[in-house]
């Protein structure tokens, strides 16, 4: 589905990603985790061509992601960021309808798709008439999720989707997201800094450290067989911070 | 913006321009923005009109340079000038020190121009001060000024700058006064009476000399040349309208110094309209019966000026929006290029308006177009800067969200960036519009009319009522436009940004 081969990227001489090889099979949920500055945000932006690699290739469904192909390929990937990235000048409805209507969808088609998704993400219909500033943080993320799902993408890219939410709302949305992944069977690439969250969602976890993969595998492997002292430290630190919250892998 | 509104706007602009277009036949008389010149222009106009020659008077245009350029460009056919100004100021470089009339005529002929014989009076520059103050300080001649270095000098802007004005005078007499302020000639008299000024430049035929009891200081070194009034005209007039010059020649030698002072006094002090003073002079002096008076009511004037003023503002602002918004987008996209573009627009802003108008005469003549272009140039910066800033200030995360949706570049601009920047862009346009309304009063300097016309005349005649006739509608218009933009903001700025 998504294949990154020997990716290297640097900014102003500082290497952010070094020789990354990564492949996500269809229907799997991969979570990239790492400290800030580990390169995880750069990595997820490479998947849809917001950032292009200095060396190496990104392939999506067998097609290389380049400046020329990115526009069309992005419409087959849903993208959700921390604060939702909703356009403040548009209502929730117009935010989610923007791209479909640019593609020439009829209003009926848009609304039909929209009502399917409202149920799926558990958002009340009344929220659609409001502007982003009139919605709660959780509602905003649900609207942004609808926007990401409108075109029924094959791949979902989630960059810290729950990062800015209150604990209670975060807990609710976590559960909803998990159910949604299971029911849609979408391929997912998610970025988070929270090991607990990673364990909750991931089929496979990728721990990034200074632009390179420190360990890749299921949660259990990270916990029980850390590949390096850094992995052990990272795991210990997160468990120590909120040890009881780290859920066991499913 | 709705297309209907755009269509209406363009129709109206087209109509306004067609109405303002000048017809090519006939004679166009010009005059400088001071009373004597306007009176002489009126006399020529009335005289020619009495001989059934089609004639227009573009009165009180911006100044010597502007009239000279307009005459060379054929925008006007004749205007009253002074021999001293020609010798010292306009043709100084060409004459290389020769001062005879024949040399002057030769130099003019090279430029395709001719000059009448002197009309009679000599209106030379002089310096003057209140007679009482002059007596107190025992000042009678220009040389006497050397003993009073602390006197405050205030000169008309033209006198400050001219080669034969203050710089030359200061050198010739070795005057010690360092600071001299430049101001409007008519304001200088008020400065004298209020005591903020001690000495100013005068014209020897000024009506105010008697009115304010001024002492004209004797030019004991003979510094000021003769300023004999003549008419300058385009030489092609002889072929084009052979009737004009013989008629104009009837004025030669007819206007004595006393006559000119009396005519100036009638206009400035007794508030008689120039055209009436001109017909009175023609009747008494040359026995020419007055033709039908040209009538214009205040309300019709106001309507016409409002159309003129709005035309200037509407065209220049529309043009500025059409140019500055795309340029602003470019600035936001290419910051390095943007710095140059913004810098350029900033430099344009600093060019004095009169200088800009003079530059444009060879290209655009006189009338509304140079004024429109000047206003257009002055309107660019606020719109450009706000468009650029508005676009640059959009958070990166929103642009990335738009890109991640797969929105093409143009759609991103149209549906995301411009709406998000709309408030800032509109604020820039509003600033430009309000500045434009104020600046459009400069249209009067170059014959484009508008509210500047009564303001200019009012200042010249020291007539507060007349000044208000231009200033009040201009202020109301600025307020109206401000209000209009408040409404436009509700319509153009998305509701989500106003919560």
Coordinates of C-alpha atoms in Angstrom, one line a residue, chain A residues 39-249:
Chain A
X39 CA 11.6 13.0 12.5
X40 CA 8.2 11.4 12.8
X41 CA 6.3 14.5 11.6
X42 CA 8.5 14.7 8.5
X43 CA 8.0 11.1 7.8
X44 CA 4.2 11.3 7.7
X45 CA 4.3 14.4 5.5
X46 CA 6.4 12.4 3.1
X47 CA 3.6 9.9 2.6
X48 CA 1.4 12.5 0.8
X49 CA 4.1 14.5 -0.7
X50 CA 3.8 17.6 1.5
X51 CA 7.5 17.1 2.0
X52 CA 9.6 15.4 -0.7
X53 CA 12.7 13.3 0.2
X54 CA 16.2 14.4 -0.7
X55 CA 17.0 10.8 -1.6
X56 CA 14.9 7.7 -1.8
X57 CA 11.4 7.1 -3.0
X58 CA 7.8 7.0 -1.6
X59 CA 5.4 4.7 -3.4
X60 CA 1.7 4.6 -2.9
X61 CA -0.3 1.8 -4.5
X62 CA 2.6 1.2 -6.8
X63 CA 2.8 4.9 -7.9
X64 CA 5.7 7.1 -6.9
X65 CA 4.8 10.2 -4.9
X66 CA 6.4 13.2 -6.6
X67 CA 5.7 16.9 -7.0
X68 CA 3.8 16.0 -10.2
X69 CA 1.7 13.1 -8.9
X70 CA 1.1 14.3 -5.3
X71 CA -2.0 16.3 -6.1
X72 CA -4.0 13.3 -7.5
X73 CA -2.6 10.8 -5.0
X74 CA -3.5 13.0 -2.0
X75 CA -7.1 12.7 -2.9
X76 CA -6.8 9.0 -2.2
X77 CA -5.3 9.6 1.3
X78 CA -7.1 11.1 4.2
X79 CA -5.0 13.5 6.4
X80 CA -5.8 14.6 9.9
X81 CA -3.6 16.8 12.1
X82 CA -3.5 17.8 15.7
X83 CA -5.8 20.8 15.7
X84 CA -7.9 19.5 12.9
X85 CA -6.7 22.1 10.4
X86 CA -10.3 23.2 9.7
X87 CA -10.7 26.4 7.7
X88 CA -12.1 29.0 10.1
X89 CA -14.0 30.9 7.4
X90 CA -16.1 27.9 6.4
X91 CA -18.8 26.1 8.3
X92 CA -18.2 22.5 9.3
X93 CA -20.4 21.5 6.3
X94 CA -18.4 23.6 3.9
X95 CA -15.1 22.4 5.3
X96 CA -16.0 18.8 4.5
X97 CA -17.7 19.6 1.2
X98 CA -14.9 21.8 -0.2
X99 CA -12.9 19.1 -2.0
X100 CA -15.9 17.0 -3.2
X101 CA -17.6 20.1 -4.7
X102 CA -14.3 21.1 -6.4
X103 CA -14.4 17.6 -7.9
X104 CA -17.8 18.3 -9.2
X105 CA -19.9 16.1 -6.8
X106 CA -23.6 17.0 -6.7
X107 CA -25.0 18.4 -3.4
X108 CA -27.0 15.2 -3.1
X109 CA -24.0 13.0 -3.4
X110 CA -22.1 15.1 -0.9
X111 CA -25.0 15.0 1.6
X112 CA -25.5 11.2 1.2
X113 CA -21.8 10.6 1.9
X114 CA -21.9 13.1 4.8
X115 CA -24.7 11.4 6.6
X116 CA -23.0 8.0 6.4
X117 CA -19.9 9.6 8.0
X118 CA -21.9 11.5 10.7
X119 CA -23.1 8.2 12.1
X120 CA -19.7 6.7 11.8
X121 CA -17.8 9.4 13.7
X122 CA -20.8 10.0 16.0
X123 CA -21.2 13.7 15.3
X124 CA -24.6 15.4 15.7
X125 CA -26.0 16.8 12.5
X126 CA -26.5 20.2 14.0
X127 CA -22.7 20.7 14.3
X128 CA -22.4 20.9 10.5
X129 CA -24.0 24.4 10.4
X130 CA -21.4 25.8 12.9
X131 CA -18.1 27.4 12.3
X132 CA -15.0 25.7 13.7
X133 CA -14.7 28.3 16.5
X134 CA -18.2 27.4 17.6
X135 CA -17.3 23.7 18.1
X136 CA -15.6 21.9 21.0
X137 CA -12.1 20.5 20.4
X138 CA -13.5 16.9 20.2
X139 CA -16.2 18.0 17.7
X140 CA -13.6 19.8 15.6
X141 CA -11.5 16.6 15.4
X142 CA -14.6 14.6 14.4
X143 CA -15.4 17.1 11.6
X144 CA -11.8 17.0 10.4
X145 CA -12.1 13.2 10.4
X146 CA -15.2 13.4 8.2
X147 CA -13.2 15.7 5.9
X148 CA -10.4 13.2 5.7
X149 CA -12.8 10.3 5.0
X150 CA -15.1 12.1 2.5
X151 CA -13.4 10.8 -0.6
X152 CA -13.3 7.3 0.8
X153 CA -9.5 7.2 0.8
X154 CA -7.5 4.0 0.8
X155 CA -5.0 5.3 3.4
X156 CA -5.5 7.4 6.5
X157 CA -2.6 9.6 7.7
X158 CA -3.1 10.8 11.3
X159 CA -0.6 13.2 12.8
X160 CA -1.1 13.4 16.5
X161 CA -4.9 13.3 16.0
X162 CA -5.7 13.4 19.7
X163 CA -2.8 15.5 20.9
X164 CA -4.7 18.7 21.7
X165 CA -7.7 17.2 23.4
X166 CA -8.8 17.1 27.1
X167 CA -8.2 13.7 28.7
X168 CA -11.9 12.8 28.9
X169 CA -12.7 13.7 25.3
X170 CA -9.5 12.1 24.2
X171 CA -10.4 8.8 25.8
X172 CA -13.8 8.8 24.1
X173 CA -12.4 9.7 20.7
X174 CA -9.7 7.1 21.1
X175 CA -12.3 4.4 21.5
X176 CA -14.3 5.7 18.6
X177 CA -11.3 5.9 16.3
X178 CA -10.3 2.3 17.1
X179 CA -13.8 1.1 16.3
X180 CA -13.8 3.0 13.1
X181 CA -10.5 1.5 12.0
X182 CA -11.8 -1.9 12.7
X183 CA -15.1 -1.4 10.8
X184 CA -13.6 0.3 7.8
X185 CA -10.6 -1.9 7.5
X186 CA -8.5 1.1 6.2
X187 CA -4.8 1.2 6.1
X188 CA -3.6 3.7 8.7
X189 CA -0.3 5.5 9.4
X190 CA -0.4 7.4 12.6
X191 CA 2.1 9.5 14.5
X192 CA 2.1 10.0 18.2
X193 CA 4.5 10.6 21.0
X194 CA 2.5 8.6 23.5
X195 CA 3.4 5.0 23.8
X196 CA 0.1 4.0 25.4
X197 CA -1.8 5.4 22.5
X198 CA 0.5 3.7 20.1
X199 CA 0.0 0.4 21.8
X200 CA -3.8 0.9 21.8
X201 CA -4.0 1.4 18.0
X202 CA -1.0 -0.3 16.4
X203 CA -0.6 -3.6 14.7
X204 CA 3.0 -2.5 14.3
X205 CA 5.0 0.2 16.1
X206 CA 7.9 2.1 14.6
X207 CA 10.1 3.8 17.2
X208 CA 12.1 6.6 15.6
X209 CA 15.3 8.0 17.2
X210 CA 17.3 10.8 15.6
X211 CA 15.9 10.1 12.1
X212 CA 16.5 6.4 12.1
X213 CA 14.3 3.4 13.1
X214 CA 15.3 2.3 16.5
X215 CA 12.9 -0.6 16.6
X216 CA 10.0 -1.9 14.6
X217 CA 7.5 -4.5 15.7
X218 CA 4.5 -5.2 17.8
X219 CA 4.1 -3.5 21.2
X220 CA 5.0 -6.6 23.0
X221 CA 8.4 -6.7 21.4
X222 CA 9.2 -3.2 22.4
X223 CA 8.2 -3.9 26.0
X224 CA 9.8 -7.3 26.3
X225 CA 12.7 -7.3 23.9
X226 CA 14.0 -3.7 23.4
X227 CA 16.4 -3.6 20.5
X228 CA 18.8 -1.1 22.1
X229 CA 19.4 0.7 25.4
X230 CA 17.6 3.7 23.9
X231 CA 14.4 1.7 23.3
X232 CA 14.5 0.4 26.8
X233 CA 14.9 3.9 28.2
X234 CA 12.1 5.3 26.0
X235 CA 9.8 2.5 27.1
X236 CA 10.7 2.8 30.8
X237 CA 10.3 6.6 30.8
X238 CA 6.8 6.4 29.3
X239 CA 5.7 3.6 31.7
X240 CA 7.2 5.4 34.6
X241 CA 5.4 8.6 33.6
X242 CA 2.0 7.0 33.4
X243 CA 2.7 3.3 33.8
X244 CA -0.8 2.2 34.6
X245 CA -2.2 3.9 31.5
X246 CA -0.1 1.8 29.1
X247 CA -2.6 -0.7 27.8
X248 CA -1.5 -4.2 26.9
X249 CA -1.5 -4.9 23.2

